[in-house]
C-alpha positions as YAML, in Angstrom:
chain: A
units: angstrom
residues:
- id: 1
  name: MET
  ca: [15.87, 17.76, -16.97]
- id: 2
  name: ASN
  ca: [14.80, 14.18, -16.31]
- id: 3
  name: MET
  ca: [14.30, 14.70, -12.60]
- id: 4
  name: MET
  ca: [13.12, 17.54, -10.43]
- id: 5
  name: THR
  ca: [14.95, 19.05, -7.49]
- id: 6
  name: SER
  ca: [13.35, 20.63, -4.42]
- id: 7
  name: PRO
  ca: [14.53, 22.37, -1.27]
- id: 8
  name: PRO
  ca: [14.79, 19.85, 1.60]
- id: 9
  name: GLU
  ca: [12.17, 21.69, 3.67]
- id: 10
  name: ILE
  ca: [9.41, 20.89, 1.18]
- id: 11
  name: LEU
  ca: [7.20, 17.98, 2.24]
- id: 12
  name: PRO
  ca: [7.23, 14.90, 0.01]
- id: 13
  name: SER
  ca: [3.55, 15.42, -0.79]
- id: 14
  name: GLN
  ca: [4.44, 18.87, -2.16]
- id: 15
  name: ARG
  ca: [7.43, 17.89, -4.30]
- id: 16
  name: GLN
  ca: [5.47, 17.29, -7.47]
- id: 17
  name: THR
  ca: [2.67, 19.83, -7.17]
- id: 18
  name: HIS
  ca: [4.02, 21.43, -10.34]
- id: 19
  name: VAL
  ca: [3.33, 18.27, -12.36]
- id: 20
  name: ASP
  ca: [0.02, 17.86, -14.19]
- id: 21
  name: PHE
  ca: [-0.31, 14.09, -14.09]
- id: 22
  name: ALA
  ca: [-3.40, 14.34, -16.32]
- id: 23
  name: ALA
  ca: [-1.54, 16.16, -19.10]
- id: 24
  name: PRO
  ca: [-1.81, 14.38, -22.46]
- id: 25
  name: ASP
  ca: [1.82, 15.20, -23.27]
- id: 26
  name: LEU
  ca: [3.25, 13.91, -19.97]
- id: 27
  name: PRO
  ca: [6.11, 11.52, -20.87]
- id: 28
  name: MET
  ca: [5.24, 7.91, -20.32]
- id: 29
  name: MET
  ca: [8.65, 7.01, -18.87]
- id: 30
  name: LEU
  ca: [11.68, 9.24, -18.76]
- id: 31
  name: PRO
  ca: [15.09, 7.73, -19.54]
- id: 32
  name: GLY
  ca: [17.64, 7.12, -16.82]
- id: 33
  name: ARG
  ca: [15.46, 5.48, -14.19]
- id: 34
  name: PRO
  ca: [17.53, 3.21, -11.93]
- id: 35
  name: GLU
  ca: [17.64, -0.52, -12.56]
- id: 36
  name: MET
  ca: [15.80, -2.62, -10.00]
- id: 37
  name: ARG
  ca: [18.35, -4.69, -8.04]
- id: 38
  name: TYR
  ca: [18.24, -6.83, -4.90]
- id: 39
  name: ASP
  ca: [20.31, -6.15, -1.76]
- id: 40
  name: LEU
  ca: [19.46, -8.84, 0.80]
- id: 41
  name: PRO
  ca: [21.83, -7.66, 3.61]
- id: 42
  name: LYS
  ca: [20.32, -4.17, 3.44]
- id: 43
  name: ALA
  ca: [16.80, -5.61, 3.59]
- id: 44
  name: TRP
  ca: [17.56, -7.79, 6.63]
- id: 45
  name: ARG
  ca: [19.41, -5.02, 8.49]
- id: 46
  name: ASN
  ca: [16.52, -2.61, 8.16]
- id: 47
  name: PHE
  ca: [13.96, -5.28, 8.98]
- id: 48
  name: ARG
  ca: [15.65, -6.03, 12.31]
- id: 49
  name: GLU
  ca: [15.43, -2.35, 13.20]
- id: 50
  name: LEU
  ca: [11.78, -2.30, 12.15]
- id: 51
  name: VAL
  ca: [11.04, -5.26, 14.42]
- id: 52
  name: LYS
  ca: [12.34, -3.27, 17.39]
- id: 53
  name: ASN
  ca: [9.91, -0.47, 16.59]
- id: 54
  name: LYS
  ca: [7.18, -1.22, 14.06]
- id: 55
  name: GLU
  ca: [6.21, 2.46, 14.02]
- id: 56
  name: ASP
  ca: [9.62, 3.44, 12.62]
- id: 57
  name: THR
  ca: [8.56, 3.62, 8.98]
- id: 58
  name: SER
  ca: [11.94, 5.09, 8.02]
- id: 59
  name: LYS
  ca: [13.08, 1.46, 7.84]
- id: 60
  name: VAL
  ca: [10.35, 0.45, 5.39]
- id: 61
  name: THR
  ca: [11.54, 2.42, 2.36]
- id: 62
  name: PRO
  ca: [15.08, 0.91, 2.42]
- id: 63
  name: ILE
  ca: [13.57, -2.58, 2.52]
- id: 64
  name: PHE
  ca: [11.53, -1.90, -0.60]
- id: 65
  name: GLU
  ca: [14.57, -0.36, -2.25]
- id: 66
  name: ALA
  ca: [16.53, -3.52, -1.45]
- id: 67
  name: LEU
  ca: [13.78, -5.93, -2.56]
- id: 68
  name: PRO
  ca: [12.03, -4.19, -5.47]
- id: 69
  name: TRP
  ca: [9.45, -5.45, -7.91]
- id: 70
  name: ARG
  ca: [11.84, -5.98, -10.79]
- id: 71
  name: GLY
  ca: [9.07, -6.13, -13.38]
- id: 72
  name: ILE
  ca: [7.40, -2.96, -12.23]
- id: 73
  name: TYR
  ca: [8.39, -0.84, -15.24]
- id: 74
  name: ASP
  ca: [7.03, -3.43, -17.66]
- id: 75
  name: ALA
  ca: [3.78, -3.74, -15.71]
- id: 76
  name: ALA
  ca: [3.32, 0.03, -15.53]
- id: 77
  name: LEU
  ca: [4.05, 0.56, -19.22]
- id: 78
  name: SER
  ca: [1.79, -2.32, -20.26]
- id: 79
  name: PHE
  ca: [-1.11, -0.68, -18.43]
- id: 80
  name: LEU
  ca: [-0.27, 2.90, -19.43]
- id: 81
  name: LYS
  ca: [-0.40, 1.98, -23.12]
- id: 82
  name: THR
  ca: [-4.10, 1.15, -22.84]
- id: 83
  name: GLU
  ca: [-6.95, 3.58, -23.49]
- id: 84
  name: ARG
  ca: [-8.47, 2.64, -20.14]
- id: 85
  name: ALA
  ca: [-5.31, 3.71, -18.30]
- id: 86
  name: GLN
  ca: [-5.26, 7.06, -20.05]
- id: 87
  name: GLU
  ca: [-8.93, 7.62, -19.27]
- id: 88
  name: ILE
  ca: [-8.30, 6.92, -15.58]
- id: 89
  name: ARG
  ca: [-5.22, 9.17, -15.60]
- id: 90
  name: ARG
  ca: [-7.32, 12.05, -16.95]
- id: 91
  name: LYS
  ca: [-10.02, 11.54, -14.32]
- id: 92
  name: GLU
  ca: [-7.74, 10.68, -11.41]
- id: 93
  name: PRO
  ca: [-4.41, 12.53, -11.79]
- id: 94
  name: SER
  ca: [-3.93, 12.10, -8.04]
- id: 95
  name: LEU
  ca: [-5.89, 10.01, -5.55]
- id: 96
  name: VAL
  ca: [-4.72, 12.05, -2.56]
- id: 97
  name: PRO
  ca: [-7.12, 15.02, -2.90]
- id: 98
  name: ILE
  ca: [-9.96, 12.65, -3.83]
- id: 99
  name: LEU
  ca: [-9.45, 10.40, -0.81]
- id: 100
  name: ASP
  ca: [-8.81, 13.24, 1.62]
- id: 101
  name: ASN
  ca: [-11.94, 15.16, 0.65]
- id: 102
  name: HIS
  ca: [-14.15, 13.55, 3.26]
- id: 103
  name: GLU
  ca: [-16.78, 16.27, 2.91]
- id: 104
  name: GLU
  ca: [-17.50, 15.13, -0.65]
- id: 105
  name: LEU
  ca: [-17.05, 11.44, 0.12]
- id: 106
  name: ARG
  ca: [-19.59, 11.72, 2.95]
- id: 107
  name: LYS
  ca: [-22.22, 12.77, 0.37]
- id: 108
  name: MET
  ca: [-22.07, 9.30, -1.16]
- id: 109
  name: PRO
  ca: [-24.61, 6.62, -0.12]
- id: 110
  name: ALA
  ca: [-24.63, 4.99, 3.28]
- id: 111
  name: GLY
  ca: [-22.71, 1.72, 3.22]
- id: 112
  name: SER
  ca: [-20.64, 2.81, 0.25]
- id: 113
  name: LEU
  ca: [-16.93, 2.25, -0.02]
- id: 114
  name: ALA
  ca: [-16.56, 6.03, 0.40]
- id: 115
  name: GLU
  ca: [-18.39, 6.04, 3.74]
- id: 116
  name: ILE
  ca: [-16.52, 3.01, 5.08]
- id: 117
  name: TYR
  ca: [-13.24, 4.57, 3.94]
- id: 118
  name: CYS
  ca: [-13.97, 7.83, 5.78]
- id: 119
  name: ASP
  ca: [-14.99, 5.94, 8.93]
- id: 120
  name: PHE
  ca: [-11.78, 3.90, 8.84]
- id: 121
  name: MET
  ca: [-9.43, 6.82, 8.17]
- id: 122
  name: GLU
  ca: [-11.03, 9.08, 10.78]
- id: 123
  name: ARG
  ca: [-11.12, 6.33, 13.40]
- id: 124
  name: GLU
  ca: [-7.44, 5.53, 12.81]
- id: 125
  name: GLY
  ca: [-6.35, 9.17, 12.53]
- id: 126
  name: LEU
  ca: [-5.01, 8.66, 9.01]
- id: 127
  name: SER
  ca: [-4.97, 10.61, 5.76]
- id: 128
  name: ALA
  ca: [-3.79, 9.94, 2.23]
- id: 129
  name: HIS
  ca: [-1.66, 13.10, 2.41]
- id: 130
  name: GLY
  ca: [-0.04, 11.87, 5.61]
- id: 131
  name: LEU
  ca: [0.84, 8.52, 4.06]
- id: 132
  name: VAL
  ca: [2.72, 10.28, 1.26]
- id: 133
  name: ASP
  ca: [4.83, 12.26, 3.71]
- id: 134
  name: GLU
  ca: [5.40, 9.30, 6.03]
- id: 135
  name: LEU
  ca: [6.51, 6.81, 3.38]
- id: 136
  name: ASP
  ca: [8.52, 9.30, 1.30]
- id: 137
  name: LYS
  ca: [10.13, 11.39, 4.04]
- id: 138
  name: ASN
  ca: [13.51, 9.69, 3.54]
- id: 139
  name: ARG
  ca: [13.34, 9.71, -0.25]
- id: 140
  name: PRO
  ca: [15.82, 12.15, -1.88]
- id: 141
  name: PRO
  ca: [14.24, 14.89, -4.01]
- id: 142
  name: GLU
  ca: [16.17, 13.80, -7.12]
- id: 143
  name: MET
  ca: [14.27, 10.51, -7.12]
- id: 144
  name: TYR
  ca: [10.97, 12.16, -8.08]
- id: 145
  name: TRP
  ca: [10.39, 11.65, -11.80]
- id: 146
  name: ASP
  ca: [7.89, 13.71, -13.76]
- id: 147
  name: ASP
  ca: [6.30, 11.01, -15.91]
- id: 148
  name: GLN
  ca: [3.33, 8.66, -16.14]
- id: 149
  name: VAL
  ca: [5.19, 5.80, -14.47]
- id: 150
  name: THR
  ca: [5.35, 7.97, -11.33]
- id: 151
  name: TRP
  ca: [1.58, 8.39, -11.56]
- id: 152
  name: TYR
  ca: [1.28, 4.59, -11.54]
- id: 153
  name: PHE
  ca: [3.71, 4.31, -8.62]
- id: 154
  name: ASN
  ca: [1.74, 6.92, -6.67]
- id: 155
  name: ARG
  ca: [-1.44, 4.89, -7.04]
- id: 156
  name: MET
  ca: [0.27, 1.83, -5.61]
- id: 157
  name: ARG
  ca: [0.99, 3.87, -2.49]
- id: 158
  name: ASP
  ca: [-2.36, 5.63, -2.30]
- id: 159
  name: THR
  ca: [-4.48, 2.46, -2.51]
- id: 160
  name: HIS
  ca: [-2.86, 0.88, 0.56]
- id: 161
  name: ASP
  ca: [-5.61, 1.82, 3.00]
- id: 162
  name: LEU
  ca: [-8.29, 0.81, 0.50]
- id: 163
  name: MET
  ca: [-6.73, -2.66, 0.52]
- id: 164
  name: HIS
  ca: [-7.14, -2.78, 4.30]
- id: 165
  name: ILE
  ca: [-10.82, -1.88, 4.00]
- id: 166
  name: LEU
  ca: [-11.70, -4.10, 1.07]
- id: 167
  name: SER
  ca: [-9.80, -7.14, 2.34]
- id: 168
  name: GLY
  ca: [-11.14, -6.90, 5.89]
- id: 169
  name: PHE
  ca: [-7.63, -6.95, 7.38]
- id: 170
  name: GLY
  ca: [-7.23, -4.42, 10.20]
- id: 171
  name: ARG
  ca: [-4.20, -2.43, 11.28]
- id: 172
  name: ASP
  ca: [-3.30, -4.90, 14.02]
- id: 173
  name: ALA
  ca: [0.00, -6.79, 13.77]
- id: 174
  name: LEU
  ca: [-1.47, -9.80, 11.94]
- id: 175
  name: GLY
  ca: [-3.67, -7.63, 9.75]
- id: 176
  name: GLU
  ca: [-0.66, -5.67, 8.52]
- id: 177
  name: GLN
  ca: [1.15, -8.89, 7.57]
- id: 178
  name: CYS
  ca: [-1.92, -10.14, 5.72]
- id: 179
  name: VAL
  ca: [-2.22, -6.88, 3.79]
- id: 180
  name: LEU
  ca: [1.45, -7.12, 2.85]
- id: 181
  name: ALA
  ca: [0.84, -10.62, 1.47]
- id: 182
  name: PHE
  ca: [-2.29, -9.38, -0.32]
- id: 183
  name: THR
  ca: [-0.26, -6.52, -1.80]
- id: 184
  name: TYR
  ca: [2.49, -8.89, -2.94]
- id: 185
  name: SER
  ca: [0.03, -10.63, -5.24]
- id: 186
  name: GLN
  ca: [-1.06, -7.23, -6.55]
- id: 187
  name: GLN
  ca: [2.41, -5.66, -6.74]
- id: 188
  name: PRO
  ca: [4.94, -8.53, -6.55]
- id: 189
  name: SER
  ca: [7.82, -6.83, -4.80]
- id: 190
  name: PRO
  ca: [9.63, -9.49, -2.72]
- id: 191
  name: ALA
  ca: [9.67, -6.88, 0.05]
- id: 192
  name: HIS
  ca: [5.94, -7.37, 0.57]
- id: 193
  name: LEU
  ca: [6.34, -11.12, 0.94]
- id: 194
  name: PHE
  ca: [9.50, -10.80, 3.04]
- id: 195
  name: LEU
  ca: [7.89, -8.36, 5.46]
- id: 196
  name: GLY
  ca: [4.64, -10.31, 5.57]
- id: 197
  name: TYR
  ca: [6.13, -13.68, 6.47]
- id: 198
  name: ALA
  ca: [8.98, -12.32, 8.58]
- id: 199
  name: GLY
  ca: [6.41, -10.37, 10.55]
- id: 200
  name: ALA
  ca: [4.31, -13.53, 10.90]
- id: 201
  name: ILE
  ca: [7.32, -15.31, 12.38]
- id: 202
  name: GLU
  ca: [7.68, -12.54, 14.97]
- id: 203
  name: ILE
  ca: [3.99, -12.81, 15.87]
- id: 204
  name: ALA
  ca: [4.18, -16.59, 16.20]
- id: 205
  name: LYS
  ca: [7.29, -16.31, 18.39]
- id: 206
  name: ARG
  ca: [5.75, -13.79, 20.75]
- id: 207
  name: ALA
  ca: [2.16, -15.02, 20.92]
- id: 208
  name: THR
  ca: [1.23, -17.15, 23.94]
- id: 209
  name: VAL
  ca: [-1.75, -18.73, 22.16]
- id: 210
  name: LYS
  ca: [-1.34, -20.82, 19.03]
- id: 211
  name: VAL
  ca: [-3.45, -19.41, 16.19]
- id: 212
  name: PRO
  ca: [-3.31, -19.87, 12.39]
- id: 213
  name: VAL
  ca: [-0.92, -16.97, 11.78]
- id: 214
  name: PHE
  ca: [0.78, -18.37, 8.67]
- id: 215
  name: ARG
  ca: [-2.47, -19.63, 7.20]
- id: 216
  name: ALA
  ca: [-3.90, -16.14, 7.60]
- id: 217
  name: VAL
  ca: [-0.96, -14.57, 5.77]
- id: 218
  name: ARG
  ca: [-1.09, -17.19, 3.03]
- id: 219
  name: GLU
  ca: [-4.82, -16.58, 2.68]
- id: 220
  name: GLY
  ca: [-4.12, -12.87, 2.26]
- id: 221
  name: GLN
  ca: [-1.71, -13.72, -0.54]
- id: 222
  name: LYS
  ca: [-4.36, -15.82, -2.30]
- id: 223
  name: MET
  ca: [-6.97, -13.09, -1.87]
- id: 224
  name: GLY
  ca: [-4.67, -10.55, -3.53]
- id: 225
  name: LYS
  ca: [-4.07, -12.90, -6.45]
- id: 226
  name: ALA
  ca: [-7.79, -13.42, -7.03]
- id: 227
  name: CYS
  ca: [-8.40, -9.66, -7.08]
- id: 228
  name: PRO
  ca: [-7.62, -7.59, -10.20]
- id: 229
  name: ARG
  ca: [-4.93, -4.97, -9.58]
- id: 230
  name: LEU
  ca: [-6.57, -2.23, -7.55]
- id: 231
  name: VAL
  ca: [-4.04, 0.30, -8.83]
- id: 232
  name: GLU
  ca: [-5.50, -0.22, -12.32]
- id: 233
  name: MET
  ca: [-9.12, 0.28, -11.24]
- id: 234
  name: ALA
  ca: [-11.00, 3.58, -11.53]
- id: 235
  name: ILE
  ca: [-11.28, 4.38, -7.83]
- id: 236
  name: THR
  ca: [-13.84, 7.16, -8.35]
- id: 237
  name: GLU
  ca: [-16.15, 4.58, -9.95]
- id: 238
  name: LEU
  ca: [-15.84, 2.26, -6.94]
- id: 239
  name: LEU
  ca: [-16.22, 4.81, -4.12]
- id: 240
  name: PRO
  ca: [-20.01, 5.40, -4.50]
- id: 241
  name: LEU
  ca: [-20.83, 1.68, -4.63]
- id: 242
  name: PRO
  ca: [-21.89, -0.46, -1.66]
- id: 243
  name: ILE
  ca: [-18.74, -1.96, -0.22]
- id: 244
  name: GLU
  ca: [-20.04, -5.51, -0.60]
- id: 245
  name: GLU
  ca: [-20.69, -4.87, -4.28]
- id: 246
  name: VAL
  ca: [-17.14, -3.59, -4.69]
- id: 247
  name: ARG
  ca: [-15.84, -6.73, -3.02]
- id: 248
  name: ARG
  ca: [-17.93, -8.90, -5.34]
- id: 249
  name: ARG
  ca: [-16.64, -7.03, -8.39]
- id: 250
  name: LEU
  ca: [-13.06, -7.48, -7.21]
- id: 251
  name: ASN
  ca: [-13.56, -11.11, -6.17]
- id: 252
  name: ILE
  ca: [-12.64, -10.37, -2.55]
- id: 253
  name: LYS
  ca: [-14.10, -12.74, 0.05]
- id: 254
  name: ALA
  ca: [-13.99, -12.32, 3.81]
- id: 255
  name: PRO
  ca: [-10.80, -13.76, 5.33]
- id: 256
  name: THR
  ca: [-11.31, -16.97, 7.30]
- id: 257
  name: TYR
  ca: [-8.05, -17.61, 9.15]
- id: 258
  name: TYR
  ca: [-7.49, -13.97, 10.11]
- id: 259
  name: ASN
  ca: [-10.94, -13.75, 11.70]
- id: 260
  name: GLN
  ca: [-10.38, -17.13, 13.35]
- id: 261
  name: ALA
  ca: [-7.07, -15.95, 14.83]
- id: 262
  name: HIS
  ca: [-8.74, -12.85, 16.27]
- id: 263
  name: ALA
  ca: [-11.53, -14.92, 17.79]
- id: 264
  name: MET
  ca: [-9.03, -17.30, 19.41]
- id: 265
  name: TRP
  ca: [-6.95, -14.46, 20.83]
- id: 266
  name: ARG
  ca: [-9.99, -12.69, 22.24]
- id: 267
  name: ALA
  ca: [-11.26, -15.94, 23.78]
- id: 268
  name: ALA
  ca: [-7.92, -16.17, 25.60]
- id: 269
  name: GLY
  ca: [-8.23, -12.58, 26.84]
- id: 270
  name: ILE
  ca: [-5.68, -11.21, 24.34]
- id: 271
  name: ASP
  ca: [-6.33, -8.00, 22.39]
- id: 272
  name: PRO
  ca: [-5.18, -8.62, 18.78]
- id: 273
  name: TYR
  ca: [-4.50, -4.89, 18.43]
- id: 274
  name: ASP
  ca: [-2.13, -4.91, 21.41]
- id: 275
  name: LEU
  ca: [-0.47, -8.20, 20.62]
- id: 276
  name: MET
  ca: [3.09, -6.92, 20.20]
- id: 277
  name: ALA
  ca: [3.03, -4.34, 22.99]
- id: 278
  name: PRO
  ca: [4.64, -6.48, 25.72]
- id: 279
  name: ALA
  ca: [7.59, -7.39, 23.52]
- id: 280
  name: GLN
  ca: [8.02, -3.77, 22.43]
- id: 281
  name: ALA
  ca: [7.94, -2.56, 26.01]
- id: 282
  name: ALA
  ca: [10.66, -5.01, 26.95]
- id: 283
  name: ALA
  ca: [12.82, -4.15, 23.93]
...
């Protein structure tokens, strides 16, 4: 069979536990994968619902389905055909158990990417395992493909929080838009750009203090372009390194306009992490 099936009660993070993504004989790309097509009305409809409640991540997956990265198969296959990709696949069949093993990550040097990652995830109450279940909870079981392209796709998902940490963009409203723009340059799905700039419009509309919102998002896009694709990096080689060294290696510089926006909001007595709360409460 090209695709696996699972009982609906199984969590998304458990649906492919039977697959050895490090196996040398794992197919590179199984036939029959769906063609990437755009559906703008579907994207806009789900975005409007997401605006009403930014925590409703069930609306995120349909947006990405409607605005996919049409060249994603070519990009994945181009990387997977390299010896470096196969070496990383053998060492890192899944990033989830690596990133969620904070006990081992905490053994790495102080100031390392591993330590900063653990601090961030624990402070925010997040986990790599939880991200899998949250983003994939509305994905039908028949859409899980047992091949190397899925391994590549999984890494795009699992490196999301690392992008937050490395870029310096927080999980506030503006930070999320900047990370989306950063991600667009790494993984050019129009959904990233659509969500990033549409979200920036919402912030600009609701904010009572004028700050460089769009410049911050545009800067995030430029930062992502300057950085090599994180999904194609050996994450286990980066985790023990000092975070500033990792940033230097990846050509990531501290964001200017994002930090400026935060400073301006705080000077006006506005908490950047509670920026959208009044509008949500009134919705």
